[in-house]
Amino acid sequence: MPRPVDLTLRQLRLTSNLQQSRFLPLYSRLMRGEELANEEFVDILRFAVLFLRSSDDVVSRLGYRIVLQYGETTGDYEPLHAVATTRELMPVVAATERIDPDLAETESLAAVLFNAHSTNFVTVEPSGQQRLRTRGQMDLRAFNTNYREAVIVAPTSYGKSEMLVDKVAQALDQATCVLVPTRALISQTQRLLIEDPRVRRARIRVLTHPDAYNDEDRFIAVMTQERFHRLLNENPELRVDQLLVDEAHGLLSSDQRAVELSQVVLTARHRNPTLGVTYYTPFMSEPTNLRHVNGADQRTQARSVNEHVKAEKFIVDRPGESSYLYDQFLDERIALEERVPTDELEALEWRAGHRTLVYVNRPKDAQDLVARLSSRLSPADLSAEARRAIRAIGDLIDPSYSLIGGIEKGVLFHHGQVPDLLRQYIERLFSTDPAISKRILVTTSTLLEGVNTPADCLILLTPSRGRRHLSRSGFRNLIGRVARFGEVFDPDRRDLDLLQPRIHLIPGSYAPTNWNVDSFLTSRANLARAAEDEVRNPLLEGSADNVGRQAALEYLENIEPGTSQLSGLRTASTEVGRLCFLNGVYDFDIFESEQAIQDQIDALREREQLLETPEDVLDALAKIFLEHVDLDDDNELARIRDYPEARTFYAMFIEWRMNGEPFKQLISRFVRYWTQLRDQMVYVGPRWGEEVYGEYGWRKMYIRMASKTRAGMINLAVVKIKEEQDFVDFRLSKYFEILHSLGFLEPRLYNQLKYGTDDPFIICLLRNGFSRDLARLVADQYQSLVSVNLPESTVTVPAELPLAMAAQDENDILVYEAETLVNLLDD
């Protein structure tokens, strides 16, 4: 083996070295895709060989980048084949040999030995399919198998999902919980598990809802931290044997969800000291930053992949100016001599690839951009899948819903305020639509939470996520969603251009006016800058927030006594205070307010009267829990406390749900309700507000319905129904649970508040992951095709259910949902 070259990135970047050598002019021309003379190609490949031998990882990656670009420019993949062979990048080796069979030389002894060696990189999946992997992937898979306490750090496409399923399959005789950040990922992960032959053969239950648990010793739970919190709190004796945390970088934040995730990890560890915990994340500069306080993760071993198969191209396209490439290796701008169209939409269309992701910051921006694109694009060539989607969305929502107009033009939107099932359906459509013409998916940061798409191009129209710029790690996670290995190494591809996926940055109307693109790329993409984890969660060892840690541990102690390992902490002194902790109430200081709340509880008990209607429940909630507490200015519960009309609205909304009305009917209800208020300013919150009014004198929180067409009100109704459902399910339901535990809710009303029905059959379906619309359809027409055990709260869904629904031409979205719920498959 050649000895490493002592050439550092700092030395390479010295102005005297770059400007006084032939390298930079040659490299710039190569990156522009110019045709070089043969001797110039020889020279640039000599530089590549030199850099590849560098002991500096970034310099070595630059050498690999040159080889990639040489292959892309010339179609000659022999140098890439040689490098991939040396580095044991077996999928790249196989792809180059598929494109150029002459590279698969088999006569020499070295070639024969290498071919034999390459069999060590073939894995046989549970389905029986063979898959070729890289050295890094093989090492990670072995590490994942061998360690019960682990941190797995690997970029997208490296098979973390498969490793997670493998880990589950290793412990099918135990209780395993997989923690995911969103409800959409519950469904995605559940399906991966159910489709695995090892899981099917074990006949083990896969739970997605706390109420589906039935005191069994072996199960697989796939839940968000909120659902797992409820499962633990409602079953004080429950011990899980294995905990798998997906998208574990979410633990680093200081927000409530990150702290709650840490609390359930610590609770599970406290109940079972031999618990095995594995954290999976696409990025983490220092894996030990995931260690929790009190020595909880001291046994945890970490493994990160230091293997780079792709090298992104960052291209800045300012409308009306010339494009340039930002080179993350040299921190240099390379002019591309391409003039960007002046109009930002024209620039976007110009840069869009076959399957393009477009990133914006706000849901409102996503829908606005799709509407603008739809108004100027020609009708797309629609596949049968797209036509079914149009019919299904029109039937489930409304024919005038703007998503339909987008699909007709080849553009879709995807954000957190699209109904969960529809969002998953959109992902499926974008991923599987066989249309040859371009497809564009406009999305927000929901894409960062584990969504996998077959995109070959990413366009950033903004650097923002919420009120801040994307972090370096968030930016890396976002660009990692492009050019996944399944698309890069697709057997039908005749090139390897996706090994250099295009990331276009187009500053325009969706970006802050002060966005400095160069500064942004230097701080986020520059490979000379070491990635740093920002540890803000007070329950992680690396956090410096000692005050926050004390408060978080105090809260945890009131949930699971003994977990904090501290003495002298305050504990709740009242019945209602304890229930507030157990149900995850964070809206006010429980210690300061619990006695006043308990006094209200005692007064209500003296009247010996059950709450019988949603109006009664909301009035009681406001008086008991909110009347004497301090709420933050932006806390939505303040509206429940201060405005009777807000309570009237939510009572009406809950009544609609209790009547079992389908989503389409809820939309009609909203539109009729708003039509009656056309001359009034209607509160819709900061995400969708268009005008300033009332006490929110500096924020756009209201809409004047008189300015809206029916189609505009339908689009607004869809997102507001999702918002209001989430508000009821995640904010108000905690107080419903407390009132139920205190004995104030009539049982039938409790079920209606919680599930929207008191029908035991439908409740059982809902507990097992069915949407309300699908549960009611199955209850009405397909009961004979599912097996429901009410005492044990179990549901068996055979493959015949979606087949029968499709045969009856049921809504394709509900057919798709039924497919994701099938848990009885032929082995």
PDB file of N, CA and C in Angstrom, residues 60-125:
ATOM      1  N   SER A  60      -8.698  13.801   1.260  1.00  0.00           N
ATOM      2  CA  SER A  60      -8.945  12.519   0.604  1.00  0.00           C
ATOM      3  C   SER A  60     -10.315  12.509  -0.071  1.00  0.00           C
ATOM      4  N   ARG A  61     -11.311  13.091   0.581  1.00  0.00           N
ATOM      5  CA  ARG A  61     -12.651  13.169  -0.013  1.00  0.00           C
ATOM      6  C   ARG A  61     -12.643  14.056  -1.262  1.00  0.00           C
ATOM      7  N   LEU A  62     -11.786  15.086  -1.269  1.00  0.00           N
ATOM      8  CA  LEU A  62     -11.654  15.922  -2.459  1.00  0.00           C
ATOM      9  C   LEU A  62     -11.119  15.098  -3.631  1.00  0.00           C
ATOM     10  N   GLY A  63     -10.153  14.223  -3.349  1.00  0.00           N
ATOM     11  CA  GLY A  63      -9.656  13.347  -4.401  1.00  0.00           C
ATOM     12  C   GLY A  63     -10.758  12.467  -4.961  1.00  0.00           C
ATOM     13  N   TYR A  64     -11.597  11.949  -4.078  1.00  0.00           N
ATOM     14  CA  TYR A  64     -12.729  11.124  -4.511  1.00  0.00           C
ATOM     15  C   TYR A  64     -13.700  11.961  -5.340  1.00  0.00           C
ATOM     16  N   ARG A  65     -13.923  13.206  -4.925  1.00  0.00           N
ATOM     17  CA  ARG A  65     -14.809  14.109  -5.666  1.00  0.00           C
ATOM     18  C   ARG A  65     -14.304  14.303  -7.098  1.00  0.00           C
ATOM     19  N   ILE A  66     -13.004  14.466  -7.270  1.00  0.00           N
ATOM     20  CA  ILE A  66     -12.445  14.664  -8.608  1.00  0.00           C
ATOM     21  C   ILE A  66     -12.721  13.445  -9.477  1.00  0.00           C
ATOM     22  N   VAL A  67     -12.566  12.261  -8.889  1.00  0.00           N
ATOM     23  CA  VAL A  67     -12.812  11.028  -9.637  1.00  0.00           C
ATOM     24  C   VAL A  67     -14.284  10.918 -10.025  1.00  0.00           C
ATOM     25  N   LEU A  68     -15.178  11.308  -9.104  1.00  0.00           N
ATOM     26  CA  LEU A  68     -16.606  11.304  -9.418  1.00  0.00           C
ATOM     27  C   LEU A  68     -16.904  12.237 -10.589  1.00  0.00           C
ATOM     28  N   GLN A  69     -16.352  13.451 -10.526  1.00  0.00           N
ATOM     29  CA  GLN A  69     -16.638  14.430 -11.568  1.00  0.00           C
ATOM     30  C   GLN A  69     -16.023  14.011 -12.902  1.00  0.00           C
ATOM     31  N   TYR A  70     -14.858  13.397 -12.852  1.00  0.00           N
ATOM     32  CA  TYR A  70     -14.251  12.892 -14.085  1.00  0.00           C
ATOM     33  C   TYR A  70     -15.180  11.873 -14.745  1.00  0.00           C
ATOM     34  N   GLY A  71     -15.721  10.966 -13.970  1.00  0.00           N
ATOM     35  CA  GLY A  71     -16.640   9.975 -14.529  1.00  0.00           C
ATOM     36  C   GLY A  71     -17.899  10.611 -15.074  1.00  0.00           C
ATOM     37  N   GLU A  72     -18.416  11.610 -14.358  1.00  0.00           N
ATOM     38  CA  GLU A  72     -19.638  12.281 -14.819  1.00  0.00           C
ATOM     39  C   GLU A  72     -19.386  13.044 -16.110  1.00  0.00           C
ATOM     40  N   THR A  73     -18.226  13.678 -16.230  1.00  0.00           N
ATOM     41  CA  THR A  73     -17.923  14.486 -17.406  1.00  0.00           C
ATOM     42  C   THR A  73     -17.616  13.627 -18.631  1.00  0.00           C
ATOM     43  N   THR A  74     -16.865  12.553 -18.423  1.00  0.00           N
ATOM     44  CA  THR A  74     -16.359  11.777 -19.557  1.00  0.00           C
ATOM     45  C   THR A  74     -17.134  10.491 -19.822  1.00  0.00           C
ATOM     46  N   GLY A  75     -17.866   9.990 -18.818  1.00  0.00           N
ATOM     47  CA  GLY A  75     -18.493   8.684 -18.959  1.00  0.00           C
ATOM     48  C   GLY A  75     -17.510   7.549 -18.769  1.00  0.00           C
ATOM     49  N   ASP A  76     -16.273   7.863 -18.418  1.00  0.00           N
ATOM     50  CA  ASP A  76     -15.230   6.855 -18.167  1.00  0.00           C
ATOM     51  C   ASP A  76     -15.174   6.603 -16.657  1.00  0.00           C
ATOM     52  N   TYR A  77     -15.618   5.417 -16.245  1.00  0.00           N
ATOM     53  CA  TYR A  77     -15.691   5.120 -14.812  1.00  0.00           C
ATOM     54  C   TYR A  77     -14.553   4.239 -14.323  1.00  0.00           C
ATOM     55  N   GLU A  78     -13.511   4.095 -15.132  1.00  0.00           N
ATOM     56  CA  GLU A  78     -12.403   3.240 -14.706  1.00  0.00           C
ATOM     57  C   GLU A  78     -11.701   3.774 -13.454  1.00  0.00           C
ATOM     58  N   PRO A  79     -11.399   5.093 -13.367  1.00  0.00           N
ATOM     59  CA  PRO A  79     -10.786   5.579 -12.124  1.00  0.00           C
ATOM     60  C   PRO A  79     -11.693   5.391 -10.910  1.00  0.00           C
ATOM     61  N   LEU A  80     -12.990   5.643 -11.066  1.00  0.00           N
ATOM     62  CA  LEU A  80     -13.916   5.457  -9.946  1.00  0.00           C
ATOM     63  C   LEU A  80     -13.968   3.991  -9.543  1.00  0.00           C
ATOM     64  N   HIS A  81     -13.958   3.106 -10.505  1.00  0.00           N
ATOM     65  CA  HIS A  81     -13.961   1.669 -10.224  1.00  0.00           C
ATOM     66  C   HIS A  81     -12.741   1.289  -9.391  1.00  0.00           C
ATOM     67  N   ALA A  82     -11.576   1.839  -9.765  1.00  0.00           N
ATOM     68  CA  ALA A  82     -10.341   1.526  -9.038  1.00  0.00           C
ATOM     69  C   ALA A  82     -10.407   2.032  -7.599  1.00  0.00           C
ATOM     70  N   VAL A  83     -10.882   3.271  -7.426  1.00  0.00           N
ATOM     71  CA  VAL A  83     -10.966   3.839  -6.081  1.00  0.00           C
ATOM     72  C   VAL A  83     -11.988   3.079  -5.240  1.00  0.00           C
ATOM     73  N   ALA A  84     -13.138   2.795  -5.832  1.00  0.00           N
ATOM     74  CA  ALA A  84     -14.182   2.079  -5.093  1.00  0.00           C
ATOM     75  C   ALA A  84     -13.715   0.680  -4.696  1.00  0.00           C
ATOM     76  N   THR A  85     -12.936   0.043  -5.562  1.00  0.00           N
ATOM     77  CA  THR A  85     -12.397  -1.278  -5.243  1.00  0.00           C
ATOM     78  C   THR A  85     -11.463  -1.201  -4.048  1.00  0.00           C
ATOM     79  N   THR A  86     -10.584  -0.209  -4.050  1.00  0.00           N
ATOM     80  CA  THR A  86      -9.633  -0.043  -2.948  1.00  0.00           C
ATOM     81  C   THR A  86     -10.351   0.243  -1.630  1.00  0.00           C
ATOM     82  N   ARG A  87     -11.426   1.048  -1.704  1.00  0.00           N
ATOM     83  CA  ARG A  87     -12.129   1.446  -0.483  1.00  0.00           C
ATOM     84  C   ARG A  87     -13.274   0.513  -0.118  1.00  0.00           C
ATOM     85  N   GLU A  88     -13.448  -0.532  -0.886  1.00  0.00           N
ATOM     86  CA  GLU A  88     -14.495  -1.533  -0.625  1.00  0.00           C
ATOM     87  C   GLU A  88     -15.889  -0.911  -0.625  1.00  0.00           C
ATOM     88  N   LEU A  89     -16.093   0.018  -1.579  1.00  0.00           N
ATOM     89  CA  LEU A  89     -17.420   0.584  -1.813  1.00  0.00           C
ATOM     90  C   LEU A  89     -18.118  -0.311  -2.836  1.00  0.00           C
ATOM     91  N   MET A  90     -18.566  -1.462  -2.383  1.00  0.00           N
ATOM     92  CA  MET A  90     -18.995  -2.509  -3.300  1.00  0.00           C
ATOM     93  C   MET A  90     -20.182  -2.123  -4.184  1.00  0.00           C
ATOM     94  N   PRO A  91     -21.167  -1.373  -3.697  1.00  0.00           N
ATOM     95  CA  PRO A  91     -22.241  -0.962  -4.612  1.00  0.00           C
ATOM     96  C   PRO A  91     -21.724  -0.096  -5.766  1.00  0.00           C
ATOM     97  N   VAL A  92     -20.703   0.736  -5.483  1.00  0.00           N
ATOM     98  CA  VAL A  92     -20.124   1.566  -6.547  1.00  0.00           C
ATOM     99  C   VAL A  92     -19.368   0.686  -7.540  1.00  0.00           C
ATOM    100  N   VAL A  93     -18.618  -0.299  -7.026  1.00  0.00           N
ATOM    101  CA  VAL A  93     -17.912  -1.229  -7.900  1.00  0.00           C
ATOM    102  C   VAL A  93     -18.897  -1.922  -8.840  1.00  0.00           C
ATOM    103  N   ALA A  94     -19.975  -2.448  -8.253  1.00  0.00           N
ATOM    104  CA  ALA A  94     -20.961  -3.175  -9.057  1.00  0.00           C
ATOM    105  C   ALA A  94     -21.631  -2.259 -10.083  1.00  0.00           C
ATOM    106  N   ALA A  95     -21.913  -0.996  -9.691  1.00  0.00           N
ATOM    107  CA  ALA A  95     -22.582  -0.069 -10.611  1.00  0.00           C
ATOM    108  C   ALA A  95     -21.676   0.289 -11.779  1.00  0.00           C
ATOM    109  N   THR A  96     -20.402   0.531 -11.520  1.00  0.00           N
ATOM    110  CA  THR A  96     -19.484   0.859 -12.618  1.00  0.00           C
ATOM    111  C   THR A  96     -19.329  -0.329 -13.571  1.00  0.00           C
ATOM    112  N   GLU A  97     -19.319  -1.529 -13.030  1.00  0.00           N
ATOM    113  CA  GLU A  97     -19.193  -2.716 -13.887  1.00  0.00           C
ATOM    114  C   GLU A  97     -20.479  -2.973 -14.667  1.00  0.00           C
ATOM    115  N   ARG A  98     -21.598  -2.606 -14.120  1.00  0.00           N
ATOM    116  CA  ARG A  98     -22.851  -2.745 -14.860  1.00  0.00           C
ATOM    117  C   ARG A  98     -22.891  -1.771 -16.032  1.00  0.00           C
ATOM    118  N   ILE A  99     -22.413  -0.545 -15.788  1.00  0.00           N
ATOM    119  CA  ILE A  99     -22.418   0.474 -16.842  1.00  0.00           C
ATOM    120  C   ILE A  99     -21.354   0.158 -17.894  1.00  0.00           C
ATOM    121  N   ASP A 100     -20.202  -0.307 -17.428  1.00  0.00           N
ATOM    122  CA  ASP A 100     -19.103  -0.638 -18.348  1.00  0.00           C
ATOM    123  C   ASP A 100     -18.631  -2.058 -18.042  1.00  0.00           C
ATOM    124  N   PRO A 101     -19.197  -3.065 -18.707  1.00  0.00           N
ATOM    125  CA  PRO A 101     -18.843  -4.468 -18.412  1.00  0.00           C
ATOM    126  C   PRO A 101     -17.358  -4.763 -18.570  1.00  0.00           C
ATOM    127  N   ASP A 102     -16.633  -3.971 -19.363  1.00  0.00           N
ATOM    128  CA  ASP A 102     -15.199  -4.234 -19.533  1.00  0.00           C
ATOM    129  C   ASP A 102     -14.432  -4.062 -18.224  1.00  0.00           C
ATOM    130  N   LEU A 103     -15.012  -3.336 -17.262  1.00  0.00           N
ATOM    131  CA  LEU A 103     -14.340  -3.144 -15.974  1.00  0.00           C
ATOM    132  C   LEU A 103     -14.365  -4.408 -15.122  1.00  0.00           C
ATOM    133  N   ALA A 104     -15.242  -5.315 -15.446  1.00  0.00           N
ATOM    134  CA  ALA A 104     -15.381  -6.537 -14.646  1.00  0.00           C
ATOM    135  C   ALA A 104     -14.406  -7.594 -15.122  1.00  0.00           C
ATOM    136  N   GLU A 105     -13.128  -7.270 -15.114  1.00  0.00           N
ATOM    137  CA  GLU A 105     -12.082  -8.186 -15.565  1.00  0.00           C
ATOM    138  C   GLU A 105     -11.952  -9.330 -14.553  1.00  0.00           C
ATOM    139  N   THR A 106     -11.928 -10.559 -15.055  1.00  0.00           N
ATOM    140  CA  THR A 106     -11.948 -11.712 -14.143  1.00  0.00           C
ATOM    141  C   THR A 106     -10.805 -12.693 -14.368  1.00  0.00           C
ATOM    142  N   GLU A 107      -9.859 -12.357 -15.242  1.00  0.00           N
ATOM    143  CA  GLU A 107      -8.839 -13.338 -15.590  1.00  0.00           C
ATOM    144  C   GLU A 107      -7.645 -13.321 -14.647  1.00  0.00           C
ATOM    145  N   SER A 108      -7.305 -12.152 -14.090  1.00  0.00           N
ATOM    146  CA  SER A 108      -6.120 -12.091 -13.237  1.00  0.00           C
ATOM    147  C   SER A 108      -6.415 -12.686 -11.867  1.00  0.00           C
ATOM    148  N   LEU A 109      -5.356 -13.116 -11.186  1.00  0.00           N
ATOM    149  CA  LEU A 109      -5.513 -13.673  -9.846  1.00  0.00           C
ATOM    150  C   LEU A 109      -6.088 -12.630  -8.886  1.00  0.00           C
ATOM    151  N   ALA A 110      -5.643 -11.361  -9.045  1.00  0.00           N
ATOM    152  CA  ALA A 110      -6.137 -10.300  -8.164  1.00  0.00           C
ATOM    153  C   ALA A 110      -7.639 -10.110  -8.337  1.00  0.00           C
ATOM    154  N   ALA A 111      -8.107 -10.169  -9.596  1.00  0.00           N
ATOM    155  CA  ALA A 111      -9.535 -10.001  -9.850  1.00  0.00           C
ATOM    156  C   ALA A 111     -10.331 -11.154  -9.271  1.00  0.00           C
ATOM    157  N   VAL A 112      -9.800 -12.368  -9.421  1.00  0.00           N
ATOM    158  CA  VAL A 112     -10.490 -13.537  -8.867  1.00  0.00           C
ATOM    159  C   VAL A 112     -10.581 -13.433  -7.350  1.00  0.00           C
ATOM    160  N   LEU A 113      -9.484 -13.043  -6.719  1.00  0.00           N
ATOM    161  CA  LEU A 113      -9.488 -12.896  -5.263  1.00  0.00           C
ATOM    162  C   LEU A 113     -10.452 -11.809  -4.812  1.00  0.00           C
ATOM    163  N   PHE A 114     -10.477 -10.695  -5.562  1.00  0.00           N
ATOM    164  CA  PHE A 114     -11.392  -9.616  -5.175  1.00  0.00           C
ATOM    165  C   PHE A 114     -12.844 -10.050  -5.328  1.00  0.00           C
ATOM    166  N   ASN A 115     -13.157 -10.747  -6.399  1.00  0.00           N
ATOM    167  CA  ASN A 115     -14.533 -11.223  -6.583  1.00  0.00           C
ATOM    168  C   ASN A 115     -14.942 -12.150  -5.453  1.00  0.00           C
ATOM    169  N   ALA A 116     -14.012 -12.986  -5.026  1.00  0.00           N
ATOM    170  CA  ALA A 116     -14.313 -13.856  -3.887  1.00  0.00           C
ATOM    171  C   ALA A 116     -14.513 -13.029  -2.621  1.00  0.00           C
ATOM    172  N   HIS A 117     -13.655 -12.027  -2.460  1.00  0.00           N
ATOM    173  CA  HIS A 117     -13.753 -11.157  -1.283  1.00  0.00           C
ATOM    174  C   HIS A 117     -15.072 -10.385  -1.266  1.00  0.00           C
ATOM    175  N   SER A 118     -15.561  -9.988  -2.435  1.00  0.00           N
ATOM    176  CA  SER A 118     -16.771  -9.171  -2.509  1.00  0.00           C
ATOM    177  C   SER A 118     -17.999  -9.918  -1.987  1.00  0.00           C
ATOM    178  N   THR A 119     -17.944 -11.251  -1.974  1.00  0.00           N
ATOM    179  CA  THR A 119     -19.093 -11.996  -1.441  1.00  0.00           C
ATOM    180  C   THR A 119     -19.299 -11.733   0.042  1.00  0.00           C
ATOM    181  N   ASN A 120     -18.246 -11.250   0.717  1.00  0.00           N
ATOM    182  CA  ASN A 120     -18.381 -10.920   2.137  1.00  0.00           C
ATOM    183  C   ASN A 120     -19.243  -9.686   2.369  1.00  0.00           C
ATOM    184  N   PHE A 121     -19.568  -8.973   1.285  1.00  0.00           N
ATOM    185  CA  PHE A 121     -20.344  -7.742   1.412  1.00  0.00           C
ATOM    186  C   PHE A 121     -21.778  -7.921   0.911  1.00  0.00           C
ATOM    187  N   VAL A 122     -22.155  -9.155   0.704  1.00  0.00           N
ATOM    188  CA  VAL A 122     -23.520  -9.475   0.295  1.00  0.00           C
ATOM    189  C   VAL A 122     -24.302  -9.909   1.530  1.00  0.00           C
ATOM    190  N   THR A 123     -25.437  -9.269   1.749  1.00  0.00           N
ATOM    191  CA  THR A 123     -26.318  -9.693   2.835  1.00  0.00           C
ATOM    192  C   THR A 123     -27.591 -10.261   2.232  1.00  0.00           C
ATOM    193  N   VAL A 124     -28.120 -11.269   2.879  1.00  0.00           N
ATOM    194  CA  VAL A 124     -29.382 -11.856   2.459  1.00  0.00           C
ATOM    195  C   VAL A 124     -30.460 -11.312   3.385  1.00  0.00           C
ATOM    196  N   GLU A 125     -31.368 -10.541   2.832  1.00  0.00           N
ATOM    197  CA  GLU A 125     -32.422  -9.923   3.622  1.00  0.00           C
ATOM    198  C   GLU A 125     -33.431 -10.978   4.065  1.00  0.00           C
TER     199      GLU A 125
END
